[in-house]
Coordinates of N, CA, C and O in Angstrom, one line a residue:
A1 N 2.1 27.8 -24.0 CA 3.2 28.6 -23.6 C 2.9 29.2 -22.2 O 3.8 29.3 -21.4
L2 N 1.7 29.5 -21.9 CA 1.3 30.1 -20.6 C 1.5 29.0 -19.5 O 2.1 29.3 -18.5
A3 N 1.1 27.8 -19.8 CA 1.3 26.7 -18.9 C 2.7 26.4 -18.5 O 3.1 26.2 -17.4
K4 N 3.6 26.5 -19.6 CA 5.0 26.3 -19.4 C 5.6 27.4 -18.5 O 6.5 27.2 -17.6
S5 N 5.2 28.6 -18.8 CA 5.6 29.8 -18.0 C 5.3 29.7 -16.6 O 6.1 29.9 -15.7
L6 N 4.0 29.3 -16.3 CA 3.5 29.1 -15.0 C 4.3 28.0 -14.3 O 4.6 28.1 -13.1
G7 N 4.5 26.9 -15.0 CA 5.3 25.8 -14.4 C 6.7 26.2 -14.0 O 7.2 25.8 -12.9
A8 N 7.3 27.0 -14.9 CA 8.7 27.4 -14.6 C 8.7 28.3 -13.4 O 9.6 28.2 -12.5
K9 N 7.7 29.2 -13.3 CA 7.6 30.1 -12.1 C 7.4 29.3 -10.8 O 8.1 29.6 -9.8
Y10 N 6.6 28.2 -10.9 CA 6.3 27.4 -9.8 C 7.6 26.7 -9.3 O 8.0 26.7 -8.1
I11 N 8.4 26.2 -10.3 CA 9.6 25.5 -10.0 C 10.6 26.5 -9.3 O 11.2 26.2 -8.3
C12 N 10.8 27.6 -9.9 CA 11.8 28.6 -9.4 C 11.4 29.0 -8.0 O 12.2 29.2 -7.1
K13 N 10.1 29.2 -7.7 CA 9.6 29.6 -6.4 C 9.9 28.6 -5.4 O 10.2 28.9 -4.2
N14 N 9.7 27.3 -5.7 CA 9.8 26.2 -4.7 C 11.1 25.5 -4.7 O 11.3 24.6 -3.9
L15 N 12.0 25.8 -5.6 CA 13.3 25.0 -5.8 C 14.1 25.0 -4.6 O 14.6 23.9 -4.2
Q16 N 14.3 26.1 -3.9 CA 15.1 26.1 -2.7 C 14.6 25.2 -1.6 O 15.3 24.4 -1.0
S17 N 13.2 25.2 -1.4 CA 12.7 24.3 -0.3 C 12.8 22.8 -0.8 O 13.0 22.0 0.1
I18 N 12.7 22.6 -2.1 CA 12.8 21.2 -2.6 C 14.3 20.7 -2.4 O 14.5 19.6 -1.9
I19 N 15.2 21.5 -2.7 CA 16.6 21.2 -2.5 C 17.0 21.0 -1.1 O 17.6 20.0 -0.7
D20 N 16.5 21.9 -0.2 CA 16.7 21.7 1.3 C 16.1 20.4 1.8 O 16.8 19.7 2.6
E21 N 14.9 20.1 1.3 CA 14.3 18.8 1.8 C 15.0 17.6 1.3 O 15.2 16.7 2.1
V22 N 15.4 17.6 0.1 CA 16.2 16.4 -0.5 C 17.5 16.3 0.3 O 17.9 15.2 0.7
Y23 N 18.2 17.4 0.5 CA 19.5 17.4 1.2 C 19.3 16.9 2.6 O 20.2 16.2 3.1
K24 N 18.2 17.2 3.3 CA 18.0 16.7 4.7 C 17.8 15.2 4.7 O 18.2 14.5 5.6
R25 N 17.2 14.7 3.6 CA 16.8 13.2 3.6 C 17.9 12.3 2.9 O 17.9 11.1 3.2
A26 N 18.7 12.9 2.0 CA 19.7 12.1 1.3 C 21.0 12.8 1.0 O 21.0 14.0 0.7
K27 N 22.1 12.1 1.2 CA 23.4 12.7 0.9 C 23.6 12.9 -0.6 O 23.0 12.2 -1.4
V28 N 24.4 13.9 -0.9 CA 24.7 14.2 -2.3 C 25.4 12.9 -2.8 O 26.2 12.3 -2.2
G29 N 24.9 12.4 -4.0 CA 25.4 11.2 -4.6 C 24.4 10.1 -4.5 O 24.5 9.0 -5.1
S30 N 23.4 10.3 -3.6 CA 22.4 9.2 -3.4 C 21.5 9.1 -4.6 O 21.3 10.1 -5.4
A31 N 20.8 8.0 -4.7 CA 19.8 7.8 -5.8 C 18.5 8.4 -5.3 O 18.1 8.2 -4.1
V32 N 17.9 9.3 -6.1 CA 16.6 10.0 -5.7 C 15.6 9.7 -6.8 O 15.9 9.9 -8.0
G33 N 14.4 9.3 -6.4 CA 13.3 9.1 -7.4 C 12.4 10.4 -7.4 O 12.1 10.9 -6.4
I34 N 12.1 10.8 -8.6 CA 11.2 12.0 -8.8 C 10.1 11.6 -9.7 O 10.2 10.9 -10.7
Y35 N 8.9 12.2 -9.4 CA 7.8 12.1 -10.3 C 6.8 13.3 -10.0 O 6.9 13.9 -9.0
C36 N 6.0 13.5 -11.0 CA 4.9 14.5 -10.8 C 3.7 13.9 -11.3 O 3.7 12.7 -11.7
A37 N 2.6 14.6 -11.4 CA 1.3 14.1 -11.7 C 1.3 13.4 -13.1 O 0.9 12.3 -13.3
K38 N 1.9 14.1 -14.1 CA 1.9 13.5 -15.4 C 3.3 13.3 -16.0 O 3.5 13.0 -17.2
G39 N 4.4 13.5 -15.2 CA 5.7 13.3 -15.6 C 6.3 14.4 -16.5 O 7.0 14.1 -17.4
G40 N 5.9 15.6 -16.4 CA 6.2 16.7 -17.3 C 7.4 17.6 -16.9 O 8.4 17.1 -16.3
L41 N 7.1 18.8 -17.2 CA 8.2 19.8 -17.0 C 8.7 20.0 -15.6 O 9.9 20.2 -15.4
R42 N 7.8 20.0 -14.6 CA 8.3 20.3 -13.3 C 9.3 19.2 -12.8 O 10.3 19.5 -12.2
S43 N 8.9 17.9 -13.0 CA 9.8 16.9 -12.5 C 11.1 16.9 -13.3 O 12.2 16.6 -12.8
S44 N 11.1 17.2 -14.6 CA 12.3 17.3 -15.4 C 13.2 18.4 -14.9 O 14.4 18.2 -14.8
S45 N 12.6 19.6 -14.6 CA 13.4 20.7 -14.1 C 14.1 20.4 -12.8 O 15.3 20.6 -12.6
V46 N 13.3 19.8 -11.8 CA 13.9 19.4 -10.5 C 15.0 18.4 -10.7 O 16.0 18.4 -10.1
A47 N 14.7 17.4 -11.6 CA 15.7 16.3 -11.9 C 17.0 16.9 -12.4 O 18.1 16.5 -12.0
Y48 N 16.9 17.9 -13.3 CA 18.1 18.5 -13.9 C 18.9 19.2 -12.8 O 20.1 19.0 -12.7
V49 N 18.2 20.0 -11.9 CA 18.9 20.8 -10.9 C 19.6 19.8 -9.9 O 20.8 20.0 -9.5
L50 N 18.9 18.8 -9.4 CA 19.4 17.8 -8.5 C 20.6 17.0 -9.1 O 21.5 16.7 -8.4
S51 N 20.5 16.7 -10.3 CA 21.6 16.0 -11.0 C 22.8 16.9 -11.1 O 24.0 16.4 -11.0
M52 N 22.6 18.2 -11.3 CA 23.8 19.1 -11.3 C 24.5 19.2 -10.0 O 25.7 19.4 -9.9
I53 N 23.7 19.0 -8.9 CA 24.3 19.0 -7.6 C 25.1 17.8 -7.3 O 26.0 17.8 -6.5
G54 N 24.7 16.7 -7.9 CA 25.4 15.4 -7.8 C 24.5 14.2 -7.4 O 25.1 13.1 -7.1
Y55 N 23.2 14.4 -7.3 CA 22.3 13.3 -7.0 C 22.1 12.4 -8.3 O 22.2 12.9 -9.4
R56 N 22.0 11.1 -8.0 CA 21.6 10.2 -9.1 C 20.1 10.2 -9.2 O 19.4 9.7 -8.3
I57 N 19.6 10.7 -10.3 CA 18.1 10.9 -10.4 C 17.4 9.8 -11.3 O 17.9 9.5 -12.4
Y58 N 16.3 9.3 -10.7 CA 15.5 8.4 -11.5 C 14.1 9.1 -11.6 O 13.5 9.4 -10.6
R59 N 13.6 9.2 -12.8 CA 12.4 9.9 -13.0 C 11.3 9.0 -13.5 O 11.6 8.2 -14.4
L60 N 10.1 9.0 -13.0 CA 9.1 8.1 -13.4 C 8.4 8.7 -14.7 O 7.8 9.7 -14.7
N61 N 8.7 8.0 -15.8 CA 8.1 8.4 -17.1 C 6.6 8.4 -17.0 O 6.0 7.4 -16.6
G62 N 6.0 9.5 -17.5 CA 4.6 9.5 -17.5 C 4.0 9.9 -16.1 O 2.8 10.1 -16.0
G63 N 4.8 10.0 -15.1 CA 4.4 10.5 -13.8 C 3.5 9.5 -13.1 O 3.3 8.3 -13.5
Y64 N 2.9 10.0 -12.0 CA 2.0 9.1 -11.2 C 0.8 8.6 -12.0 O 0.3 7.5 -11.8
K65 N 0.3 9.4 -12.9 CA -0.8 9.0 -13.7 C -0.5 7.7 -14.5 O -1.3 6.7 -14.5
A66 N 0.7 7.6 -15.1 CA 1.1 6.4 -15.8 C 1.3 5.2 -14.9 O 0.9 4.1 -15.2
Y67 N 1.8 5.5 -13.7 CA 2.0 4.4 -12.7 C 0.6 3.9 -12.3 O 0.4 2.7 -12.2
R68 N -0.3 4.8 -12.0 CA -1.7 4.4 -11.6 C -2.4 3.5 -12.7 O -3.0 2.5 -12.4
N69 N -2.2 3.9 -13.9 CA -2.8 3.1 -15.0 C -2.2 1.7 -15.0 O -2.9 0.7 -15.2
H70 N -0.8 1.6 -14.8 CA -0.2 0.3 -14.7 C -0.7 -0.5 -13.6 O -0.9 -1.7 -13.7
V71 N -0.9 0.1 -12.4 CA -1.4 -0.6 -11.2 C -2.8 -1.1 -11.5 O -3.1 -2.3 -11.2
L72 N -3.7 -0.3 -12.1 CA -5.0 -0.7 -12.3 C -5.1 -1.8 -13.4 O -5.9 -2.8 -13.2
E73 N -4.3 -1.7 -14.4 CA -4.2 -2.8 -15.4 C -3.8 -4.1 -14.7 O -4.4 -5.2 -15.0
F74 N -2.8 -4.1 -13.9 CA -2.3 -5.3 -13.2 C -3.4 -5.9 -12.3 O -3.6 -7.1 -12.3
L75 N -4.1 -5.0 -11.6 CA -5.1 -5.5 -10.6 C -6.4 -6.0 -11.3 O -7.2 -6.7 -10.7
E76 N -6.6 -5.6 -12.6 CA -7.8 -6.1 -13.3 C -7.5 -7.5 -13.9 O -8.5 -8.2 -14.1
R77 N -6.3 -7.9 -14.0 CA -6.0 -9.2 -14.5 C -6.0 -10.3 -13.4 O -5.9 -10.0 -12.2
S78 N -6.2 -11.5 -13.8 CA -6.1 -12.6 -12.8 C -4.7 -12.7 -12.3 O -3.7 -12.5 -13.0
L79 N -4.6 -13.0 -11.0 CA -3.3 -13.0 -10.3 C -2.7 -14.3 -10.4 O -3.3 -15.4 -10.4
S80 N -1.3 -14.4 -10.6 CA -0.6 -15.6 -10.7 C -0.2 -16.1 -9.3 O 0.1 -17.3 -9.2
T81 N -0.3 -15.3 -8.3 CA 0.0 -15.7 -6.9 C -1.1 -16.7 -6.5 O -2.3 -16.5 -6.7
K82 N -0.7 -17.8 -5.8 CA -1.6 -18.7 -5.2 C -1.7 -18.5 -3.7 O -0.7 -18.2 -3.1
F83 N -2.9 -18.5 -3.2 CA -3.1 -18.1 -1.8 C -3.5 -19.3 -0.9 O -4.3 -20.2 -1.3
I84 N -3.0 -19.3 0.3 CA -3.6 -20.1 1.4 C -4.3 -19.1 2.3 O -3.7 -18.2 2.9
T85 N -5.6 -19.2 2.3 CA -6.4 -18.2 2.9 C -6.9 -18.7 4.3 O -7.5 -19.7 4.4
L86 N -6.7 -17.9 5.3 CA -7.1 -18.2 6.7 C -8.4 -17.6 7.0 O -8.6 -16.4 6.9
F87 N -9.4 -18.5 7.4 CA -10.7 -18.0 7.8 C -10.9 -18.4 9.3 O -10.2 -19.3 9.8
G88 N -11.8 -17.8 9.9 CA -12.2 -18.2 11.3 C -12.8 -17.0 12.0 O -12.8 -15.9 11.5
N89 N -13.4 -17.3 13.2 CA -14.0 -16.3 14.0 C -13.1 -15.2 14.5 O -11.9 -15.4 14.5
T90 N -13.6 -14.0 14.8 CA -12.8 -13.0 15.4 C -12.1 -13.5 16.6 O -12.7 -14.2 17.4
G91 N -10.9 -13.1 16.8 CA -10.1 -13.5 18.0 C -9.5 -14.9 17.9 O -9.0 -15.4 18.9
C92 N -9.4 -15.4 16.7 CA -8.7 -16.7 16.5 C -7.2 -16.6 16.2 O -6.6 -17.6 15.8
Y93 N -6.7 -15.4 16.4 CA -5.2 -15.1 16.1 C -4.9 -15.2 14.7 O -3.7 -15.4 14.3
K94 N -5.8 -15.0 13.7 CA -5.5 -15.1 12.3 C -4.5 -14.0 11.9 O -3.5 -14.3 11.2
S95 N -4.7 -12.8 12.4 CA -3.8 -11.7 12.1 C -2.4 -12.0 12.6 O -1.4 -11.7 11.9
K96 N -2.3 -12.5 13.8 CA -1.0 -12.8 14.4 C -0.3 -13.9 13.6 O 0.9 -13.9 13.4
L97 N -1.1 -14.9 13.1 CA -0.6 -16.0 12.3 C 0.0 -15.4 11.0 O 1.1 -15.7 10.5
I98 N -0.8 -14.5 10.3 CA -0.4 -13.9 9.1 C 1.0 -13.2 9.2 O 1.8 -13.3 8.4
R99 N 1.1 -12.5 10.4 CA 2.4 -11.8 10.6 C 3.5 -12.7 10.9 O 4.7 -12.3 10.6
A100 N 3.3 -13.9 11.3 CA 4.3 -14.9 11.6 C 4.7 -15.8 10.4 O 5.8 -16.3 10.3
L101 N 3.8 -15.8 9.4 CA 4.0 -16.7 8.2 C 4.6 -15.9 7.1 O 4.5 -14.7 7.0
S102 N 5.4 -16.6 6.2 CA 6.0 -15.9 5.1 C 6.1 -16.8 3.9 O 6.3 -18.0 4.0
P103 N 5.8 -16.2 2.7 CA 5.4 -14.9 2.5 C 3.9 -14.7 2.8 O 3.1 -15.7 2.8
S104 N 3.5 -13.5 3.2 CA 2.1 -13.3 3.6 C 1.8 -11.8 3.2 O 2.7 -11.0 3.0
I105 N 0.5 -11.6 3.1 CA 0.0 -10.2 2.9 C -0.9 -9.9 4.1 O -1.9 -10.6 4.3
D106 N -0.6 -8.9 4.8 CA -1.4 -8.5 6.0 C -2.3 -7.4 5.6 O -2.0 -6.2 5.6
L107 N -3.5 -7.8 5.1 CA -4.5 -6.8 4.5 C -4.9 -5.8 5.6 O -5.1 -4.6 5.3
E108 N -5.1 -6.3 6.8 CA -5.6 -5.4 7.9 C -4.6 -4.3 8.2 O -4.9 -3.1 8.4
A109 N -3.3 -4.7 8.2 CA -2.2 -3.7 8.4 C -2.2 -2.7 7.3 O -2.1 -1.5 7.5
M110 N -2.3 -3.2 6.0 CA -2.2 -2.3 4.9 C -3.4 -1.4 4.8 O -3.3 -0.2 4.4
A111 N -4.6 -1.9 5.3 CA -5.8 -1.0 5.3 C -5.9 -0.2 6.6 O -6.8 0.6 6.7
N112 N -5.0 -0.4 7.5 CA -5.1 0.2 8.9 C -6.5 0.1 9.4 O -7.1 1.1 9.9
H113 N -7.0 -1.2 9.4 CA -8.4 -1.4 9.9 C -8.5 -2.9 10.3 O -7.9 -3.8 9.6
L114 N -9.1 -3.2 11.4 CA -9.2 -4.6 11.9 C -10.3 -5.4 11.2 O -10.5 -6.5 11.6
G115 N -11.0 -4.8 10.3 CA -12.0 -5.5 9.5 C -13.2 -5.9 10.3 O -13.9 -6.9 10.1
S116 N -13.6 -5.1 11.3 CA -14.7 -5.4 12.2 C -15.4 -4.0 12.5 O -15.0 -3.0 12.1
V117 N -16.5 -4.2 13.3 CA -17.3 -3.0 13.7 C -16.4 -1.9 14.4 O -16.5 -0.7 14.1
F118 N -15.5 -2.3 15.2 CA -14.6 -1.4 15.9 C -13.3 -1.3 15.3 O -12.3 -1.0 15.9
G119 N -13.2 -1.8 14.0 CA -11.9 -1.9 13.4 C -11.1 -0.7 13.1 O -9.9 -0.8 12.8
A120 N -11.7 0.5 13.2 CA -11.0 1.7 12.9 C -10.2 2.3 14.1 O -9.9 3.5 14.1
I121 N -9.9 1.5 15.1 CA -9.3 2.0 16.3 C -7.9 2.6 16.1 O -7.4 3.3 17.0
N122 N -7.2 2.2 15.0 CA -5.8 2.7 14.9 C -5.7 4.0 14.1 O -4.6 4.4 13.7
G123 N -6.8 4.7 13.8 CA -6.8 6.0 13.1 C -7.2 5.8 11.7 O -7.9 4.9 11.3
A124 N -6.9 6.9 10.9 CA -7.3 7.0 9.5 C -6.8 5.9 8.6 O -5.7 5.4 8.8
Q125 N -7.6 5.5 7.7 CA -7.2 4.5 6.7 C -6.5 5.3 5.5 O -6.8 6.5 5.3
P126 N -5.7 4.6 4.8 CA -5.1 5.2 3.6 C -6.2 5.4 2.5 O -7.3 4.9 2.7
S127 N -5.9 6.2 1.5 CA -6.8 6.4 0.4 C -6.9 5.1 -0.4 O -6.0 4.2 -0.3
Q128 N -8.0 4.9 -1.1 CA -8.1 3.7 -2.0 C -6.9 3.6 -2.9 O -6.4 2.5 -3.1
K129 N -6.5 4.7 -3.5 CA -5.3 4.7 -4.4 C -4.1 4.2 -3.7 O -3.3 3.3 -4.2
S130 N -3.8 4.7 -2.5 CA -2.6 4.3 -1.7 C -2.7 2.8 -1.4 O -1.7 2.1 -1.4
F131 N -3.9 2.4 -1.0 CA -4.1 0.9 -0.6 C -3.8 0.1 -1.8 O -3.1 -0.9 -1.8
E132 N -4.3 0.4 -3.0 CA -4.1 -0.4 -4.2 C -2.6 -0.3 -4.6 O -2.1 -1.4 -5.1
D133 N -2.0 0.8 -4.5 CA -0.6 0.9 -4.9 C 0.3 0.0 -4.0 O 1.2 -0.7 -4.5
A134 N 0.0 0.0 -2.7 CA 0.7 -0.9 -1.7 C 0.5 -2.4 -2.1 O 1.4 -3.2 -2.0
L135 N -0.8 -2.7 -2.4 CA -1.1 -4.1 -2.8 C -0.3 -4.5 -4.0 O 0.3 -5.6 -4.1
F136 N -0.3 -3.6 -5.0 CA 0.4 -3.9 -6.3 C 1.9 -4.1 -6.0 O 2.5 -5.1 -6.4
E137 N 2.5 -3.2 -5.2 CA 3.9 -3.4 -4.8 C 4.2 -4.7 -4.2 O 5.3 -5.3 -4.4
K138 N 3.3 -5.2 -3.3 CA 3.5 -6.4 -2.6 C 3.3 -7.6 -3.6 O 4.1 -8.6 -3.6
L139 N 2.2 -7.5 -4.4 CA 1.9 -8.6 -5.3 C 2.9 -8.8 -6.4 O 3.2 -10.0 -6.8
I140 N 3.6 -7.8 -6.9 CA 4.6 -8.0 -7.9 C 5.8 -8.7 -7.4 O 6.6 -9.3 -8.2
T141 N 6.0 -8.7 -6.1 CA 7.2 -9.5 -5.6 C 6.8 -10.9 -5.3 O 7.7 -11.7 -5.0
L142 N 5.5 -11.3 -5.5 CA 5.1 -12.7 -5.2 C 4.6 -13.5 -6.4 O 4.0 -14.5 -6.2
K143 N 5.0 -13.0 -7.6 CA 4.5 -13.7 -8.8 C 4.8 -15.2 -8.7 O 5.9 -15.7 -8.4
D144 N 3.7 -16.0 -9.0 CA 3.8 -17.5 -9.0 C 4.2 -18.1 -7.7 O 4.5 -19.3 -7.6
Q145 N 4.2 -17.4 -6.6 CA 4.5 -17.9 -5.3 C 3.2 -18.3 -4.6 O 2.1 -17.9 -5.0
I146 N 3.4 -19.1 -3.5 CA 2.2 -19.4 -2.6 C 2.3 -18.4 -1.5 O 3.4 -18.3 -0.9
C147 N 1.2 -17.8 -1.1 CA 1.3 -16.7 -0.1 C 0.1 -16.9 0.9 O -1.0 -17.3 0.5
F148 N 0.4 -16.6 2.1 CA -0.7 -16.7 3.2 C -1.4 -15.3 3.2 O -0.8 -14.3 3.0
I149 N -2.7 -15.4 3.4 CA -3.5 -14.2 3.5 C -4.7 -14.4 4.4 O -5.2 -15.6 4.5
E150 N -5.2 -13.4 5.0 CA -6.4 -13.6 5.9 C -7.7 -13.4 5.0 O -7.8 -12.5 4.2
G151 N -8.6 -14.3 5.2 CA -9.9 -14.2 4.4 C -10.7 -13.0 4.9 O -11.2 -13.0 6.1
E152 N -10.8 -12.0 4.1 CA -11.5 -10.8 4.4 C -12.8 -10.7 3.5 O -12.8 -11.3 2.4
S153 N -13.7 -9.9 3.9 CA -14.8 -9.5 3.0 C -14.3 -8.6 1.9 O -13.1 -8.2 2.0
R154 N -15.1 -8.3 1.0 CA -14.6 -7.4 -0.1 C -14.2 -6.0 0.4 O -13.4 -5.3 -0.2
R155 N -14.8 -5.6 1.5 CA -14.5 -4.3 2.1 C -13.8 -4.4 3.4 O -14.2 -5.3 4.2
I156 N -12.8 -3.6 3.6 CA -12.1 -3.5 4.9 C -12.3 -2.1 5.3 O -11.6 -1.2 4.8
G157 N -13.2 -1.8 6.2 CA -13.5 -0.4 6.6 C -14.1 0.3 5.3 O -15.0 -0.2 4.7
S158 N -13.4 1.4 5.0 CA -13.9 2.2 3.8 C -13.2 1.7 2.5 O -13.5 2.3 1.4
L159 N -12.3 0.8 2.6 CA -11.6 0.3 1.4 C -12.1 -0.9 0.8 O -12.7 -1.8 1.5
T160 N -12.0 -1.0 -0.5 CA -12.5 -2.2 -1.3 C -11.3 -3.0 -1.9 O -10.4 -2.4 -2.5
L161 N -11.4 -4.3 -1.7 CA -10.3 -5.2 -2.3 C -10.6 -5.2 -3.8 O -11.7 -5.3 -4.2
P162 N -9.5 -5.2 -4.5 CA -9.6 -5.5 -6.0 C -10.3 -6.8 -6.2 O -10.0 -7.8 -5.5
K163 N -11.2 -6.9 -7.2 CA -11.9 -8.1 -7.5 C -11.0 -9.3 -7.8 O -11.2 -10.4 -7.3
S164 N -9.9 -9.0 -8.5 CA -8.9 -10.1 -8.8 C -8.3 -10.7 -7.5 O -8.2 -11.9 -7.4
L165 N -8.0 -9.9 -6.5 CA -7.4 -10.4 -5.3 C -8.5 -11.1 -4.5 O -8.3 -12.2 -4.0
Y166 N -9.7 -10.6 -4.4 CA -10.8 -11.2 -3.7 C -11.1 -12.6 -4.2 O -11.3 -13.6 -3.5
E167 N -11.1 -12.7 -5.6 CA -11.4 -14.0 -6.2 C -10.3 -15.0 -6.0 O -10.5 -16.2 -5.7
A168 N -9.0 -14.5 -6.1 CA -7.9 -15.4 -5.9 C -7.8 -15.9 -4.5 O -7.4 -17.1 -4.2
M169 N -8.2 -15.1 -3.5 CA -8.2 -15.5 -2.1 C -9.2 -16.7 -1.9 O -8.9 -17.6 -1.1
R170 N -10.3 -16.6 -2.5 CA -11.3 -17.6 -2.4 C -11.1 -18.9 -3.2 O -11.7 -19.9 -3.0
C171 N -10.3 -18.8 -4.2 CA -10.0 -19.9 -5.1 C -8.8 -20.7 -4.7 O -8.5 -21.7 -5.2
G172 N -8.1 -20.2 -3.6 CA -6.9 -20.9 -3.2 C -7.3 -22.0 -2.2 O -8.4 -22.5 -2.2
I173 N -6.3 -22.4 -1.3 CA -6.5 -23.3 -0.3 C -7.1 -22.6 0.9 O -6.5 -21.6 1.4
C174 N -8.3 -23.0 1.4 CA -9.0 -22.3 2.5 C -8.7 -23.1 3.8 O -9.0 -24.3 3.8
V175 N -8.2 -22.4 4.8 CA -7.9 -23.1 6.1 C -8.8 -22.4 7.2 O -8.8 -21.2 7.3
E176 N -9.5 -23.2 7.9 CA -10.2 -22.7 9.1 C -9.3 -22.7 10.3 O -8.8 -23.7 10.7
V177 N -9.2 -21.5 10.9 CA -8.4 -21.4 12.2 C -9.4 -21.3 13.3 O -10.4 -20.6 13.2
S178 N -9.2 -22.0 14.4 CA -10.1 -22.0 15.5 C -9.3 -21.8 16.8 O -8.1 -22.1 16.8
A179 N -10.0 -21.3 17.8 CA -9.3 -21.2 19.1 C -10.4 -21.3 20.2 O -11.6 -21.2 19.9
S180 N -10.0 -21.6 21.4 CA -11.0 -21.8 22.5 C -11.6 -20.4 22.8 O -11.1 -19.4 22.4
L181 N -12.8 -20.4 23.4 CA -13.5 -19.2 23.7 C -12.6 -18.3 24.6 O -12.5 -17.1 24.4
E182 N -11.9 -18.9 25.6 CA -11.1 -18.2 26.5 C -9.9 -17.5 25.7 O -9.6 -16.3 26.0
N183 N -9.3 -18.2 24.8 CA -8.3 -17.6 24.0 C -8.8 -16.5 23.1 O -8.1 -15.5 22.9
R184 N -10.0 -16.7 22.5 CA -10.6 -15.7 21.7 C -10.8 -14.4 22.5 O -10.5 -13.3 22.0
I185 N -11.4 -14.6 23.7 CA -11.6 -13.4 24.5 C -10.3 -12.7 24.8 O -10.3 -11.5 24.7
S186 N -9.3 -13.4 25.2 CA -8.0 -12.8 25.5 C -7.5 -12.1 24.3 O -6.9 -10.9 24.4
C187 N -7.6 -12.6 23.1 CA -7.1 -12.0 21.9 C -7.9 -10.7 21.6 O -7.3 -9.7 21.3
I188 N -9.2 -10.8 21.7 CA -10.0 -9.6 21.4 C -9.8 -8.5 22.4 O -9.6 -7.3 22.0
I189 N -9.6 -8.8 23.7 CA -9.3 -7.8 24.7 C -8.0 -7.2 24.4 O -7.8 -5.9 24.5
S190 N -7.0 -7.9 24.0 CA -5.7 -7.4 23.6 C -5.8 -6.5 22.4 O -5.2 -5.4 22.4
D191 N -6.5 -7.0 21.3 CA -6.6 -6.2 20.1 C -7.4 -4.9 20.3 O -7.1 -3.9 19.6
Y192 N -8.4 -5.0 21.1 CA -9.3 -3.8 21.2 C -9.2 -3.1 22.5 O -10.1 -2.3 22.9
K193 N -8.1 -3.2 23.2 CA -7.9 -2.5 24.5 C -8.1 -1.0 24.5 O -8.4 -0.4 25.5
S194 N -7.8 -0.4 23.3 CA -7.9 1.0 23.2 C -9.3 1.6 22.9 O -9.5 2.8 22.9
V195 N -10.3 0.6 22.7 CA -11.7 1.1 22.5 C -12.3 1.7 23.8 O -12.1 1.1 24.8
D196 N -12.9 2.8 23.7 CA -13.6 3.4 24.8 C -14.6 2.5 25.4 O -15.4 1.9 24.6
K197 N -14.7 2.3 26.7 CA -15.6 1.4 27.3 C -17.1 1.6 27.0 O -17.9 0.7 26.8
A198 N -17.4 2.9 26.8 CA -18.8 3.3 26.5 C -19.2 2.7 25.1 O -20.3 2.3 24.9

């Protein structure tokens, strides 16, 4: 009873700012997705109020916790996606190839890391959970398809690839990408131009 009372107080206290934020982002009548940590009272209350205003509400049953369990179960199973994995030295334009090929998964973009000693030049990486969620969302659109991916080590900066993806990358068709030394230097200078000279 105390938890429900506290939850109701929290909703009432924050409802005006929630409504203002939703109204700024979406017209009345728009579809709006709502979830909370466990899919309980708070998301139900907000969903009710927003639906009374005229929004079409979709609520995530079980909240983010249920979604995370679904993601982890999916990533623990063998993947049905087949991969063409690009390997090669740094500066061989593998990342640029991945961005040009379709369908493809750009792991370095998703991890916000270039997968090298100076790979963190673009700022903070997402959390492990956010990275896995993004991978899941991409992989469920690729079921049974052939997909291009860059051969990475198990770790990209501070993030770890799921074992299922790492194994699938290495069990697919492996392609070695090569470039002349001059082209590699040009690519590396372009990719790392923001690195401090020191």
